[in-house]
Amino acid sequence: MKILAIGDLVSQKAVEKLRAELPLLQESENIDFTIVNSENVADGKGLTKKIFNELNKLNIDVFTMGNHTWGKKEIFELVDNPKLLVPANYSKGCPGHGYIVFEKNNKKICTINLIGRTNINDVLSNNPFEKVDEILKNVKADIYIIDFHAEATAEKLAMGYYVDGRATGIFGTHTHIQTADNKVLPKGTGYITDLGMTGPKNSILGMDITASLKRFVTSLPEKYKVAEGLCELNGAIFEINDETNKVIKVYRIHL
Ligand code: FE2
């Protein structure tokens, strides 16, 4: 079993990049299950119906979100779709669902979406560590794979070691820069701190360089805008032993 996780799509251009690269990547790597983080795909913030419909034409099993989940109002018409996850540690009053179990190749695969709380608290969320305990204890599956959408590397690593031996794999999203720490943790969980983004290559985290630079150089507020130009695609593949359901290796994708 091979699970492909693709990092934060930034803008419509990322959809075009996926359309061009995903079928070939899935075929050449024999991918069984694909997860895509979609929280930045609509102009850097949120997800629209039009884009979700376009993405659904591709072979994607689950979409995850993050701190920009509510960035576009249309999300409220989408959150009941079983394939779309919002962070599971949002308050009970939030619509949507934070995990889903799908069966693929006779394996029950539970995908879980969580959001961190360190330097990313624009929406109040519950303790992700307590929430993941609850899900891993109560949801029956063969494979558990987690998107932990968080800012702090320490919080992501802490979650990795916390679920080590209980989750099959965990990957971080949100910081848009792929980390080179893909590994199998001591008790067998596949891990990478951040997948990196899928979006404009010459940019500051997907945003226009001039606009982003102005904030840093002048200390004045400046509206972000999505960068132009060619896109890169970043992600990771979790290769899983079909007998043990344990990760054999995690390797990075950069196209
Ligand atoms: Fe984010």
PDB file of C-alpha atoms and ligand atoms in Angstrom:
ATOM      1  CA  MET A   1       0.000   0.000   0.000  1.00  0.00           C
ATOM      2  CA  LYS A   2       1.282   3.430  -0.910  1.00  0.00           C
ATOM      3  CA  ILE A   3      -0.288   6.641   0.358  1.00  0.00           C
ATOM      4  CA  LEU A   4       0.547   9.919  -1.362  1.00  0.00           C
ATOM      5  CA  ALA A   5       0.144  13.150   0.607  1.00  0.00           C
ATOM      6  CA  ILE A   6       0.354  16.448  -1.271  1.00  0.00           C
ATOM      7  CA  GLY A   7       1.083  19.725   0.488  1.00  0.00           C
ATOM      8  CA  ASP A   8      -0.958  22.869   0.582  1.00  0.00           C
ATOM      9  CA  LEU A   9      -2.342  23.836  -2.825  1.00  0.00           C
ATOM     10  CA  VAL A  10      -1.875  27.572  -3.350  1.00  0.00           C
ATOM     11  CA  SER A  11      -4.182  29.076  -5.981  1.00  0.00           C
ATOM     12  CA  GLN A  12      -5.874  27.856  -9.141  1.00  0.00           C
ATOM     13  CA  LYS A  13      -2.433  27.382 -10.672  1.00  0.00           C
ATOM     14  CA  ALA A  14      -1.827  24.563  -8.217  1.00  0.00           C
ATOM     15  CA  VAL A  15      -4.938  22.808  -9.537  1.00  0.00           C
ATOM     16  CA  GLU A  16      -3.491  23.032 -13.038  1.00  0.00           C
ATOM     17  CA  LYS A  17      -0.168  21.684 -11.762  1.00  0.00           C
ATOM     18  CA  LEU A  18      -1.963  18.749 -10.127  1.00  0.00           C
ATOM     19  CA  ARG A  19      -3.954  18.081 -13.285  1.00  0.00           C
ATOM     20  CA  ALA A  20      -0.696  17.920 -15.238  1.00  0.00           C
ATOM     21  CA  GLU A  21       1.385  15.893 -12.773  1.00  0.00           C
ATOM     22  CA  LEU A  22      -0.877  13.804 -10.537  1.00  0.00           C
ATOM     23  CA  PRO A  23      -2.000  11.031 -12.950  1.00  0.00           C
ATOM     24  CA  LEU A  24       1.587  10.291 -14.014  1.00  0.00           C
ATOM     25  CA  LEU A  25       2.878  10.411 -10.434  1.00  0.00           C
ATOM     26  CA  GLN A  26       0.139   8.069  -9.213  1.00  0.00           C
ATOM     27  CA  GLU A  27       0.849   5.644 -12.014  1.00  0.00           C
ATOM     28  CA  SER A  28       4.648   5.675 -11.799  1.00  0.00           C
ATOM     29  CA  GLU A  29       4.617   5.290  -7.997  1.00  0.00           C
ATOM     30  CA  ASN A  30       1.703   2.795  -7.844  1.00  0.00           C
ATOM     31  CA  ILE A  31      -0.250   5.008  -5.477  1.00  0.00           C
ATOM     32  CA  ASP A  32      -3.308   3.469  -3.786  1.00  0.00           C
ATOM     33  CA  PHE A  33      -4.611   6.425  -1.790  1.00  0.00           C
ATOM     34  CA  THR A  34      -4.128  10.179  -2.175  1.00  0.00           C
ATOM     35  CA  ILE A  35      -4.626  12.996   0.339  1.00  0.00           C
ATOM     36  CA  VAL A  36      -4.405  16.671  -0.659  1.00  0.00           C
ATOM     37  CA  ASN A  37      -4.372  19.684   1.640  1.00  0.00           C
ATOM     38  CA  SER A  38      -6.691  22.260   0.060  1.00  0.00           C
ATOM     39  CA  GLU A  39      -6.969  25.077   2.585  1.00  0.00           C
ATOM     40  CA  ASN A  40      -5.053  27.664   0.499  1.00  0.00           C
ATOM     41  CA  VAL A  41      -6.332  26.795  -2.944  1.00  0.00           C
ATOM     42  CA  ALA A  42      -8.790  29.685  -3.419  1.00  0.00           C
ATOM     43  CA  ASP A  43      -6.518  32.750  -3.742  1.00  0.00           C
ATOM     44  CA  GLY A  44      -4.470  31.616  -0.747  1.00  0.00           C
ATOM     45  CA  LYS A  45      -7.405  31.343   1.652  1.00  0.00           C
ATOM     46  CA  GLY A  46     -10.049  28.636   1.662  1.00  0.00           C
ATOM     47  CA  LEU A  47     -11.843  26.481  -0.879  1.00  0.00           C
ATOM     48  CA  THR A  48     -14.659  27.223  -3.326  1.00  0.00           C
ATOM     49  CA  LYS A  49     -17.291  24.930  -4.875  1.00  0.00           C
ATOM     50  CA  LYS A  50     -15.863  25.473  -8.352  1.00  0.00           C
ATOM     51  CA  ILE A  51     -12.345  24.448  -7.328  1.00  0.00           C
ATOM     52  CA  PHE A  52     -13.586  21.519  -5.227  1.00  0.00           C
ATOM     53  CA  ASN A  53     -15.506  20.215  -8.246  1.00  0.00           C
ATOM     54  CA  GLU A  54     -12.404  20.557 -10.419  1.00  0.00           C
ATOM     55  CA  LEU A  55     -10.241  18.747  -7.867  1.00  0.00           C
ATOM     56  CA  ASN A  56     -12.818  15.993  -7.566  1.00  0.00           C
ATOM     57  CA  LYS A  57     -12.290  15.116 -11.216  1.00  0.00           C
ATOM     58  CA  LEU A  58      -8.785  14.010 -10.244  1.00  0.00           C
ATOM     59  CA  ASN A  59      -8.068  10.750  -8.425  1.00  0.00           C
ATOM     60  CA  ILE A  60      -8.000  12.218  -4.900  1.00  0.00           C
ATOM     61  CA  ASP A  61      -9.447  10.264  -1.958  1.00  0.00           C
ATOM     62  CA  VAL A  62      -9.447  12.861   0.831  1.00  0.00           C
ATOM     63  CA  PHE A  63      -9.060  16.635   1.095  1.00  0.00           C
ATOM     64  CA  THR A  64      -7.794  18.217   4.312  1.00  0.00           C
ATOM     65  CA  MET A  65      -8.009  21.782   5.563  1.00  0.00           C
ATOM     66  CA  GLY A  66      -6.410  24.038   8.200  1.00  0.00           C
ATOM     67  CA  ASN A  67      -6.406  27.580   9.571  1.00  0.00           C
ATOM     68  CA  HIS A  68      -8.064  28.930   6.397  1.00  0.00           C
ATOM     69  CA  THR A  69     -10.897  26.369   6.496  1.00  0.00           C
ATOM     70  CA  TRP A  70     -13.509  29.113   6.779  1.00  0.00           C
ATOM     71  CA  GLY A  71     -11.774  31.498   4.343  1.00  0.00           C
ATOM     72  CA  LYS A  72     -14.562  31.223   1.753  1.00  0.00           C
ATOM     73  CA  LYS A  73     -18.237  31.132   2.733  1.00  0.00           C
ATOM     74  CA  GLU A  74     -18.947  28.391   0.199  1.00  0.00           C
ATOM     75  CA  ILE A  75     -17.145  25.962   2.501  1.00  0.00           C
ATOM     76  CA  PHE A  76     -20.377  25.653   4.480  1.00  0.00           C
ATOM     77  CA  GLU A  77     -21.996  24.020   1.421  1.00  0.00           C
ATOM     78  CA  LEU A  78     -19.078  21.604   1.059  1.00  0.00           C
ATOM     79  CA  VAL A  79     -18.271  20.429   4.576  1.00  0.00           C
ATOM     80  CA  ASP A  80     -20.777  17.591   4.550  1.00  0.00           C
ATOM     81  CA  ASN A  81     -18.965  15.927   1.658  1.00  0.00           C
ATOM     82  CA  PRO A  82     -17.389  12.777   3.164  1.00  0.00           C
ATOM     83  CA  LYS A  83     -14.117  13.373   1.272  1.00  0.00           C
ATOM     84  CA  LEU A  84     -13.557  16.803   2.810  1.00  0.00           C
ATOM     85  CA  LEU A  85     -12.103  17.019   6.318  1.00  0.00           C
ATOM     86  CA  VAL A  86     -11.859  20.011   8.638  1.00  0.00           C
ATOM     87  CA  PRO A  87      -9.645  19.922  11.744  1.00  0.00           C
ATOM     88  CA  ALA A  88     -11.078  17.362  14.174  1.00  0.00           C
ATOM     89  CA  ASN A  89     -10.132  19.443  17.216  1.00  0.00           C
ATOM     90  CA  TYR A  90     -12.440  22.326  16.380  1.00  0.00           C
ATOM     91  CA  SER A  91     -15.275  22.893  18.831  1.00  0.00           C
ATOM     92  CA  LYS A  92     -18.304  20.633  18.722  1.00  0.00           C
ATOM     93  CA  GLY A  93     -20.388  23.464  17.270  1.00  0.00           C
ATOM     94  CA  CYS A  94     -18.317  23.560  14.084  1.00  0.00           C
ATOM     95  CA  PRO A  95     -19.843  21.918  11.030  1.00  0.00           C
ATOM     96  CA  GLY A  96     -17.994  19.222   9.138  1.00  0.00           C
ATOM     97  CA  HIS A  97     -16.043  16.175  10.249  1.00  0.00           C
ATOM     98  CA  GLY A  98     -12.396  15.746  11.210  1.00  0.00           C
ATOM     99  CA  TYR A  99     -11.760  12.149  10.201  1.00  0.00           C
ATOM    100  CA  ILE A 100     -13.110   9.608   7.735  1.00  0.00           C
ATOM    101  CA  VAL A 101     -12.621   5.880   7.125  1.00  0.00           C
ATOM    102  CA  PHE A 102     -12.542   4.701   3.518  1.00  0.00           C
ATOM    103  CA  GLU A 103     -11.879   1.164   2.352  1.00  0.00           C
ATOM    104  CA  LYS A 104      -9.256   0.692  -0.361  1.00  0.00           C
ATOM    105  CA  ASN A 105      -7.578  -2.578  -1.407  1.00  0.00           C
ATOM    106  CA  ASN A 106      -9.327  -4.376   1.484  1.00  0.00           C
ATOM    107  CA  LYS A 107      -7.793  -1.978   4.018  1.00  0.00           C
ATOM    108  CA  LYS A 108      -9.758   0.430   6.163  1.00  0.00           C
ATOM    109  CA  ILE A 109      -7.876   3.732   5.965  1.00  0.00           C
ATOM    110  CA  CYS A 110      -8.699   6.386   8.564  1.00  0.00           C
ATOM    111  CA  THR A 111      -7.547   9.880   7.572  1.00  0.00           C
ATOM    112  CA  ILE A 112      -7.463  12.421  10.410  1.00  0.00           C
ATOM    113  CA  ASN A 113      -7.111  16.205  10.126  1.00  0.00           C
ATOM    114  CA  LEU A 114      -5.851  18.132  13.173  1.00  0.00           C
ATOM    115  CA  ILE A 115      -4.771  21.738  13.729  1.00  0.00           C
ATOM    116  CA  GLY A 116      -2.000  22.928  16.058  1.00  0.00           C
ATOM    117  CA  ARG A 117      -2.313  25.588  18.742  1.00  0.00           C
ATOM    118  CA  THR A 118       1.138  27.195  18.775  1.00  0.00           C
ATOM    119  CA  ASN A 119       1.304  30.494  16.822  1.00  0.00           C
ATOM    120  CA  ILE A 120      -1.674  29.467  14.685  1.00  0.00           C
ATOM    121  CA  ASN A 121      -4.560  30.253  17.009  1.00  0.00           C
ATOM    122  CA  ASP A 122      -6.658  32.497  14.785  1.00  0.00           C
ATOM    123  CA  VAL A 123      -9.574  30.154  15.424  1.00  0.00           C
ATOM    124  CA  LEU A 124      -9.794  28.706  18.901  1.00  0.00           C
ATOM    125  CA  SER A 125      -9.339  24.970  18.829  1.00  0.00           C
ATOM    126  CA  ASN A 126      -9.314  22.173  21.362  1.00  0.00           C
ATOM    127  CA  ASN A 127      -6.283  20.186  22.436  1.00  0.00           C
ATOM    128  CA  PRO A 128      -5.189  18.141  19.378  1.00  0.00           C
ATOM    129  CA  PHE A 129      -3.363  15.607  21.574  1.00  0.00           C
ATOM    130  CA  GLU A 130      -6.524  14.788  23.516  1.00  0.00           C
ATOM    131  CA  LYS A 131      -8.530  14.668  20.290  1.00  0.00           C
ATOM    132  CA  VAL A 132      -6.167  12.268  18.550  1.00  0.00           C
ATOM    133  CA  ASP A 133      -6.311   9.962  21.590  1.00  0.00           C
ATOM    134  CA  GLU A 134     -10.094   9.890  21.308  1.00  0.00           C
ATOM    135  CA  ILE A 135     -10.064   9.112  17.580  1.00  0.00           C
ATOM    136  CA  LEU A 136      -7.327   6.469  17.688  1.00  0.00           C
ATOM    137  CA  LYS A 137      -9.103   4.761  20.582  1.00  0.00           C
ATOM    138  CA  ASN A 138     -12.624   4.792  19.189  1.00  0.00           C
ATOM    139  CA  VAL A 139     -12.302   4.540  15.404  1.00  0.00           C
ATOM    140  CA  LYS A 140     -11.509   1.095  14.041  1.00  0.00           C
ATOM    141  CA  ALA A 141      -9.241   0.971  10.978  1.00  0.00           C
ATOM    142  CA  ASP A 142      -6.204  -0.855   9.600  1.00  0.00           C
ATOM    143  CA  ILE A 143      -4.292   2.291   8.728  1.00  0.00           C
ATOM    144  CA  TYR A 144      -4.382   5.732  10.396  1.00  0.00           C
ATOM    145  CA  ILE A 145      -2.876   8.693   8.580  1.00  0.00           C
ATOM    146  CA  ILE A 146      -2.803  12.204  10.058  1.00  0.00           C
ATOM    147  CA  ASP A 147      -2.477  15.695   8.533  1.00  0.00           C
ATOM    148  CA  PHE A 148      -1.332  17.905  11.415  1.00  0.00           C
ATOM    149  CA  HIS A 149      -1.749  21.474  10.163  1.00  0.00           C
ATOM    150  CA  ALA A 150       0.545  23.424  12.475  1.00  0.00           C
ATOM    151  CA  GLU A 151       3.118  26.205  12.572  1.00  0.00           C
ATOM    152  CA  ALA A 152       5.629  25.096  15.181  1.00  0.00           C
ATOM    153  CA  THR A 153       8.033  22.311  14.280  1.00  0.00           C
ATOM    154  CA  ALA A 154       8.205  21.386  17.972  1.00  0.00           C
ATOM    155  CA  GLU A 155       4.439  20.893  18.147  1.00  0.00           C
ATOM    156  CA  LYS A 156       4.515  18.753  14.990  1.00  0.00           C
ATOM    157  CA  LEU A 157       7.391  16.620  16.296  1.00  0.00           C
ATOM    158  CA  ALA A 158       5.658  16.308  19.664  1.00  0.00           C
ATOM    159  CA  MET A 159       2.546  15.002  17.909  1.00  0.00           C
ATOM    160  CA  GLY A 160       4.673  12.601  15.864  1.00  0.00           C
ATOM    161  CA  TYR A 161       6.207  11.032  18.949  1.00  0.00           C
ATOM    162  CA  TYR A 162       2.839  11.125  20.734  1.00  0.00           C
ATOM    163  CA  VAL A 163       1.158   8.949  18.092  1.00  0.00           C
ATOM    164  CA  ASP A 164       4.274   6.848  17.364  1.00  0.00           C
ATOM    165  CA  GLY A 165       3.255   3.198  17.309  1.00  0.00           C
ATOM    166  CA  ARG A 166      -0.457   4.104  17.219  1.00  0.00           C
ATOM    167  CA  ALA A 167      -0.824   5.957  13.905  1.00  0.00           C
ATOM    168  CA  THR A 168       0.543   4.531  10.672  1.00  0.00           C
ATOM    169  CA  GLY A 169       1.803   7.868   9.410  1.00  0.00           C
ATOM    170  CA  ILE A 170       1.693  11.581  10.177  1.00  0.00           C
ATOM    171  CA  PHE A 171       2.653  14.546   8.034  1.00  0.00           C
ATOM    172  CA  GLY A 172       2.697  18.256   8.758  1.00  0.00           C
ATOM    173  CA  THR A 173       1.240  20.971   6.572  1.00  0.00           C
ATOM    174  CA  HIS A 174       0.908  24.796   6.772  1.00  0.00           C
ATOM    175  CA  THR A 175       4.505  26.095   6.682  1.00  0.00           C
ATOM    176  CA  HIS A 176       4.793  25.532   2.897  1.00  0.00           C
ATOM    177  CA  ILE A 177       8.498  24.590   2.979  1.00  0.00           C
ATOM    178  CA  GLN A 178       9.286  20.899   2.632  1.00  0.00           C
ATOM    179  CA  THR A 179      11.390  19.560   5.493  1.00  0.00           C
ATOM    180  CA  ALA A 180      14.107  16.942   4.986  1.00  0.00           C
ATOM    181  CA  ASP A 181      13.300  14.961   8.152  1.00  0.00           C
ATOM    182  CA  ASN A 182      11.157  12.210   6.617  1.00  0.00           C
ATOM    183  CA  LYS A 183      11.731   9.080   8.720  1.00  0.00           C
ATOM    184  CA  VAL A 184      10.194   6.167  10.531  1.00  0.00           C
ATOM    185  CA  LEU A 185       9.898   6.950  14.254  1.00  0.00           C
ATOM    186  CA  PRO A 186      11.145   4.393  16.851  1.00  0.00           C
ATOM    187  CA  LYS A 187       7.796   2.632  17.281  1.00  0.00           C
ATOM    188  CA  GLY A 188       7.086   2.471  13.541  1.00  0.00           C
ATOM    189  CA  THR A 189       5.098   5.579  12.589  1.00  0.00           C
ATOM    190  CA  GLY A 190       6.085   7.310   9.340  1.00  0.00           C
ATOM    191  CA  TYR A 191       6.766  11.011   9.845  1.00  0.00           C
ATOM    192  CA  ILE A 192       7.627  14.284   8.068  1.00  0.00           C
ATOM    193  CA  THR A 193       7.389  17.733   9.695  1.00  0.00           C
ATOM    194  CA  ASP A 194       6.077  19.477   6.561  1.00  0.00           C
ATOM    195  CA  LEU A 195       5.189  18.332   3.052  1.00  0.00           C
ATOM    196  CA  GLY A 196       5.853  21.729   1.481  1.00  0.00           C
ATOM    197  CA  MET A 197       3.353  23.534  -0.729  1.00  0.00           C
ATOM    198  CA  THR A 198       2.055  23.025  -4.241  1.00  0.00           C
ATOM    199  CA  GLY A 199       2.059  26.494  -5.732  1.00  0.00           C
ATOM    200  CA  PRO A 200       4.081  29.254  -7.411  1.00  0.00           C
ATOM    201  CA  LYS A 201       7.773  28.399  -7.335  1.00  0.00           C
ATOM    202  CA  ASN A 202       9.179  31.929  -7.241  1.00  0.00           C
ATOM    203  CA  SER A 203       7.211  33.306  -4.324  1.00  0.00           C
ATOM    204  CA  ILE A 204       7.213  33.782  -0.576  1.00  0.00           C
ATOM    205  CA  LEU A 205       5.173  30.780   0.590  1.00  0.00           C
ATOM    206  CA  GLY A 206       3.056  31.075  -2.584  1.00  0.00           C
ATOM    207  CA  MET A 207       2.505  34.819  -2.292  1.00  0.00           C
ATOM    208  CA  ASP A 208       3.805  37.589  -4.560  1.00  0.00           C
ATOM    209  CA  ILE A 209       7.375  38.512  -3.582  1.00  0.00           C
ATOM    210  CA  THR A 210       6.990  42.302  -3.880  1.00  0.00           C
ATOM    211  CA  ALA A 211       3.872  42.440  -1.709  1.00  0.00           C
ATOM    212  CA  SER A 212       5.332  40.104   0.924  1.00  0.00           C
ATOM    213  CA  LEU A 213       8.674  41.895   0.975  1.00  0.00           C
ATOM    214  CA  LYS A 214       7.021  45.260   1.550  1.00  0.00           C
ATOM    215  CA  ARG A 215       5.615  44.065   4.885  1.00  0.00           C
ATOM    216  CA  PHE A 216       9.034  43.001   6.084  1.00  0.00           C
ATOM    217  CA  VAL A 217      11.027  45.926   4.704  1.00  0.00           C
ATOM    218  CA  THR A 218       8.703  48.810   5.611  1.00  0.00           C
ATOM    219  CA  SER A 219       6.818  47.354   8.628  1.00  0.00           C
ATOM    220  CA  LEU A 220       3.629  48.572   6.916  1.00  0.00           C
ATOM    221  CA  PRO A 221       0.606  46.351   6.282  1.00  0.00           C
ATOM    222  CA  GLU A 222       0.297  45.169   2.686  1.00  0.00           C
ATOM    223  CA  LYS A 223      -2.353  42.970   1.114  1.00  0.00           C
ATOM    224  CA  TYR A 224      -1.011  39.586   0.106  1.00  0.00           C
ATOM    225  CA  LYS A 225      -1.616  38.396  -3.441  1.00  0.00           C
ATOM    226  CA  VAL A 226      -0.879  35.052  -5.025  1.00  0.00           C
ATOM    227  CA  ALA A 227       2.340  34.937  -7.063  1.00  0.00           C
ATOM    228  CA  GLU A 228       2.414  34.337 -10.806  1.00  0.00           C
ATOM    229  CA  GLY A 229       4.606  31.899 -12.709  1.00  0.00           C
ATOM    230  CA  LEU A 230       5.383  28.204 -12.777  1.00  0.00           C
ATOM    231  CA  CYS A 231       4.278  25.964  -9.928  1.00  0.00           C
ATOM    232  CA  GLU A 232       6.111  23.306  -7.967  1.00  0.00           C
ATOM    233  CA  LEU A 233       4.470  20.260  -6.404  1.00  0.00           C
ATOM    234  CA  ASN A 234       5.561  18.985  -2.989  1.00  0.00           C
ATOM    235  CA  GLY A 235       4.476  15.975  -0.995  1.00  0.00           C
ATOM    236  CA  ALA A 236       5.517  12.645   0.455  1.00  0.00           C
ATOM    237  CA  ILE A 237       4.784   8.979  -0.068  1.00  0.00           C
ATOM    238  CA  PHE A 238       4.189   6.551   2.791  1.00  0.00           C
ATOM    239  CA  GLU A 239       5.006   2.986   1.741  1.00  0.00           C
ATOM    240  CA  ILE A 240       3.192   0.522   3.990  1.00  0.00           C
ATOM    241  CA  ASN A 241       3.737  -3.205   4.535  1.00  0.00           C
ATOM    242  CA  ASP A 242       0.494  -4.993   3.604  1.00  0.00           C
ATOM    243  CA  GLU A 243       1.045  -7.717   6.230  1.00  0.00           C
ATOM    244  CA  THR A 244       1.853  -5.559   9.252  1.00  0.00           C
ATOM    245  CA  ASN A 245       0.212  -2.232   8.210  1.00  0.00           C
ATOM    246  CA  LYS A 246       3.438  -0.539   9.351  1.00  0.00           C
ATOM    247  CA  VAL A 247       5.333   2.053   7.328  1.00  0.00           C
ATOM    248  CA  ILE A 248       8.383   0.709   5.506  1.00  0.00           C
ATOM    249  CA  LYS A 249       9.629   4.120   4.446  1.00  0.00           C
ATOM    250  CA  VAL A 250       8.584   7.725   3.868  1.00  0.00           C
ATOM    251  CA  TYR A 251      10.034   9.575   0.902  1.00  0.00           C
ATOM    252  CA  ARG A 252       9.655  13.094  -0.387  1.00  0.00           C
ATOM    253  CA  ILE A 253       8.214  14.237  -3.712  1.00  0.00           C
ATOM    254  CA  HIS A 254       9.317  17.515  -5.315  1.00  0.00           C
ATOM    255  CA  LEU A 255       8.258  18.194  -8.886  1.00  0.00           C
TER     256      LEU A 255
HETATM  257 FE   FE2 B   1      -2.310  26.983   6.873  1.00  0.00          FE
END
